[in-house]
Amino acid sequence: MKILVLNGSPRANGHTAWMVDGFVKGAQESGHEVNVASVCRKKINGCLACEYCHKTGNGTCIQKDGMQEIYPLLEETQMIVLASPIYYHGFTGQLQCALNRIYALDKPKNLKKAALILSSGSDDVYDGAIYEYRKSFLEYLDLEDRGIITSFKEQNGSEEKWQETYETGRNA
């Protein structure tokens, strides 16, 4: 299975990247092909709501930026993993821009599964991101939920959390 991880963390070696590493290792050991797109390392603009993609663009966004590298991966992938630290009860702005731009494709044709990886400095801050994941990905895109992993404070960097993300990848 082809898996795309959208890593929304601006920290290349932060807790989110560490959890993504566990997921990727587990998924690859199970024979899956995994691409990790670090959206914070790309220039991705927000959606312009111009409707070009749905009126004349045939699912192609009018903007030519970092999403041009992600769109082909989205068309091929069967599973998407959203990974982000929590900023004000939601995804990072960089990840949010990428998620909003999936609108151009509407419903990627091969996408069947999704998972969510979130890290934070405190507990009880995940509701906004989990709500968006459930409504926009599981319900609207009709995807199978393969797990929600949250990690905060002392859990960040723990062997237990790494193992949880590893197992989620193995069982993708």
Short mmCIF file of C-alpha atoms in Angstrom, two decimals:
data_model
loop_
_atom_site.label_atom_id
_atom_site.label_comp_id
_atom_site.label_asym_id
_atom_site.label_seq_id
_atom_site.Cartn_x
_atom_site.Cartn_y
_atom_site.Cartn_z
CA MET A 1 0.00 0.00 0.00
CA LYS A 2 1.17 3.53 -0.71
CA ILE A 3 1.09 5.81 2.33
CA LEU A 4 1.55 9.58 2.41
CA VAL A 5 2.47 11.26 5.68
CA LEU A 6 1.90 15.01 5.78
CA ASN A 7 4.20 16.20 8.55
CA GLY A 8 3.10 19.64 9.71
CA SER A 9 5.85 20.23 12.25
CA PRO A 10 8.30 23.06 11.66
CA ARG A 11 10.86 21.21 13.85
CA ALA A 12 12.82 18.70 11.79
CA ASN A 13 13.83 16.77 14.92
CA GLY A 14 10.89 17.47 17.20
CA HIS A 15 8.42 15.15 18.89
CA THR A 16 6.13 14.95 15.86
CA ALA A 17 8.99 13.93 13.55
CA TRP A 18 10.06 11.36 16.13
CA MET A 19 6.56 9.83 16.16
CA VAL A 20 6.41 9.91 12.34
CA ASP A 21 9.71 8.00 12.33
CA GLY A 22 8.14 5.22 14.39
CA PHE A 23 5.12 5.03 12.08
CA VAL A 24 7.29 4.98 8.95
CA LYS A 25 9.58 2.22 10.27
CA GLY A 26 6.61 0.04 11.18
CA ALA A 27 4.85 0.62 7.86
CA GLN A 28 7.97 -0.06 5.80
CA GLU A 29 8.69 -3.26 7.73
CA SER A 30 5.19 -4.41 6.76
CA GLY A 31 5.97 -3.80 3.09
CA HIS A 32 4.25 -0.46 2.59
CA GLU A 33 5.70 2.31 0.44
CA VAL A 34 5.81 5.49 2.54
CA ASN A 35 6.38 9.08 1.42
CA VAL A 36 6.80 11.78 4.06
CA ALA A 37 6.07 15.34 2.93
CA SER A 38 7.39 17.92 5.39
CA VAL A 39 4.94 20.68 4.52
CA CYS A 40 6.80 23.25 6.63
CA ARG A 41 9.80 22.88 4.31
CA LYS A 42 7.68 23.79 1.29
CA LYS A 43 6.10 27.05 0.18
CA ILE A 44 2.39 26.21 0.25
CA ASN A 45 -0.10 29.03 -0.01
CA GLY A 46 -3.59 28.98 1.43
CA CYS A 47 -6.59 28.23 -0.78
CA LEU A 48 -7.78 31.28 -2.73
CA ALA A 49 -11.39 30.02 -2.98
CA CYS A 50 -11.29 31.03 -6.65
CA GLU A 51 -12.95 27.75 -7.74
CA TYR A 52 -10.60 27.44 -10.72
CA CYS A 53 -9.98 23.81 -9.72
CA HIS A 54 -13.67 22.93 -10.01
CA LYS A 55 -14.76 25.19 -12.86
CA THR A 56 -12.04 25.20 -15.50
CA GLY A 57 -9.04 23.47 -13.95
CA ASN A 58 -10.37 19.89 -13.90
CA GLY A 59 -9.08 19.33 -10.36
CA THR A 60 -5.92 21.36 -10.92
CA CYS A 61 -5.18 24.26 -8.59
CA ILE A 62 -4.35 27.57 -10.24
CA GLN A 63 -1.52 28.14 -7.76
CA LYS A 64 1.86 26.68 -8.63
CA ASP A 65 3.74 26.16 -5.38
CA GLY A 66 4.87 23.35 -3.09
CA MET A 67 1.57 21.52 -3.47
CA GLN A 68 2.66 20.56 -6.99
CA GLU A 69 4.94 17.99 -5.34
CA ILE A 70 2.15 16.70 -3.09
CA TYR A 71 -0.76 16.45 -5.57
CA PRO A 72 0.72 13.50 -7.53
CA LEU A 73 1.38 11.66 -4.27
CA LEU A 74 -2.21 12.29 -3.14
CA GLU A 75 -3.54 10.83 -6.38
CA GLU A 76 -1.57 7.59 -5.88
CA THR A 77 -1.78 7.11 -2.13
CA GLN A 78 -4.18 4.72 -0.45
CA MET A 79 -3.58 6.02 3.07
CA ILE A 80 -2.92 9.49 4.42
CA VAL A 81 -1.39 10.23 7.80
CA LEU A 82 -1.72 13.72 9.24
CA ALA A 83 1.02 14.54 11.74
CA SER A 84 1.23 17.81 13.64
CA PRO A 85 2.07 19.46 16.91
CA ILE A 86 -0.95 21.22 18.36
CA TYR A 87 -1.07 25.01 17.97
CA TYR A 88 -4.07 26.66 19.61
CA HIS A 89 -6.09 23.42 19.64
CA GLY A 90 -5.51 22.69 15.93
CA PHE A 91 -3.01 21.79 13.25
CA THR A 92 -0.06 24.02 12.44
CA GLY A 93 -0.80 26.74 9.90
CA GLN A 94 1.49 25.11 7.37
CA LEU A 95 -0.36 21.80 7.55
CA GLN A 96 -3.71 23.58 7.49
CA CYS A 97 -2.81 25.28 4.20
CA ALA A 98 -1.90 21.91 2.65
CA LEU A 99 -5.10 20.30 3.93
CA ASN A 100 -7.25 23.10 2.56
CA ARG A 101 -5.59 22.75 -0.83
CA ILE A 102 -6.68 19.10 -1.09
CA TYR A 103 -10.00 20.72 -2.01
CA ALA A 104 -8.74 21.02 -5.61
CA LEU A 105 -8.80 17.21 -5.92
CA ASP A 106 -12.05 16.95 -3.95
CA LYS A 107 -11.78 13.25 -3.13
CA PRO A 108 -8.47 11.63 -4.13
CA LYS A 109 -9.52 8.52 -6.07
CA ASN A 110 -7.34 5.87 -4.38
CA LEU A 111 -7.49 7.15 -0.82
CA LYS A 112 -9.08 4.60 1.54
CA LYS A 113 -7.50 4.99 5.00
CA ALA A 114 -6.27 7.69 7.37
CA ALA A 115 -4.42 8.06 10.66
CA LEU A 116 -3.63 11.01 12.91
CA ILE A 117 -0.48 11.72 14.93
CA LEU A 118 -0.50 14.68 17.33
CA SER A 119 1.97 15.99 19.90
CA SER A 120 1.65 18.74 22.45
CA GLY A 121 3.09 20.17 25.62
CA SER A 122 -0.19 19.61 27.44
CA ASP A 123 -3.15 17.25 27.46
CA ASP A 124 -6.76 18.09 26.58
CA VAL A 125 -5.86 20.32 23.61
CA TYR A 126 -6.53 17.91 20.75
CA ASP A 127 -10.27 18.41 20.18
CA GLY A 128 -10.01 20.86 17.26
CA ALA A 129 -7.59 18.74 15.24
CA ILE A 130 -9.46 15.53 15.98
CA TYR A 131 -12.76 17.13 14.98
CA GLU A 132 -11.33 18.23 11.62
CA TYR A 133 -9.77 14.80 11.06
CA ARG A 134 -13.05 13.02 11.76
CA LYS A 135 -15.29 15.39 9.78
CA SER A 136 -13.06 16.20 6.80
CA PHE A 137 -11.20 12.94 6.37
CA LEU A 138 -13.12 10.08 7.92
CA GLU A 139 -16.64 11.29 7.16
CA TYR A 140 -16.38 13.54 4.08
CA LEU A 141 -13.71 11.49 2.29
CA ASP A 142 -15.22 8.27 3.68
CA LEU A 143 -11.90 6.92 4.94
CA GLU A 144 -11.23 4.06 7.31
CA ASP A 145 -9.73 5.26 10.60
CA ARG A 146 -6.45 3.48 11.32
CA GLY A 147 -5.80 5.30 14.57
CA ILE A 148 -5.35 8.53 16.47
CA ILE A 149 -2.16 8.85 18.49
CA THR A 150 -1.64 11.73 20.90
CA SER A 151 1.44 12.46 22.95
CA PHE A 152 2.08 15.18 25.53
CA LYS A 153 4.64 16.22 28.14
CA GLU A 154 6.64 13.24 29.41
CA GLN A 155 5.05 10.94 26.82
CA ASN A 156 6.93 12.86 24.14
CA GLY A 157 10.13 10.95 23.51
CA SER A 158 9.03 7.88 25.48
CA GLU A 159 9.64 4.37 24.24
CA GLU A 160 5.96 3.60 24.83
CA LYS A 161 4.76 6.31 22.41
CA TRP A 162 7.33 5.40 19.78
CA GLN A 163 6.19 1.78 20.00
CA GLU A 164 2.55 2.84 19.63
CA THR A 165 3.31 4.76 16.42
CA TYR A 166 5.48 1.88 15.18
CA GLU A 167 2.64 -0.62 15.73
CA THR A 168 0.16 1.71 14.03
CA GLY A 169 2.46 1.76 11.01
CA ARG A 170 2.89 -2.03 11.06
CA ASN A 171 -0.90 -2.45 11.15
CA ALA A 172 -1.69 0.21 8.55
#
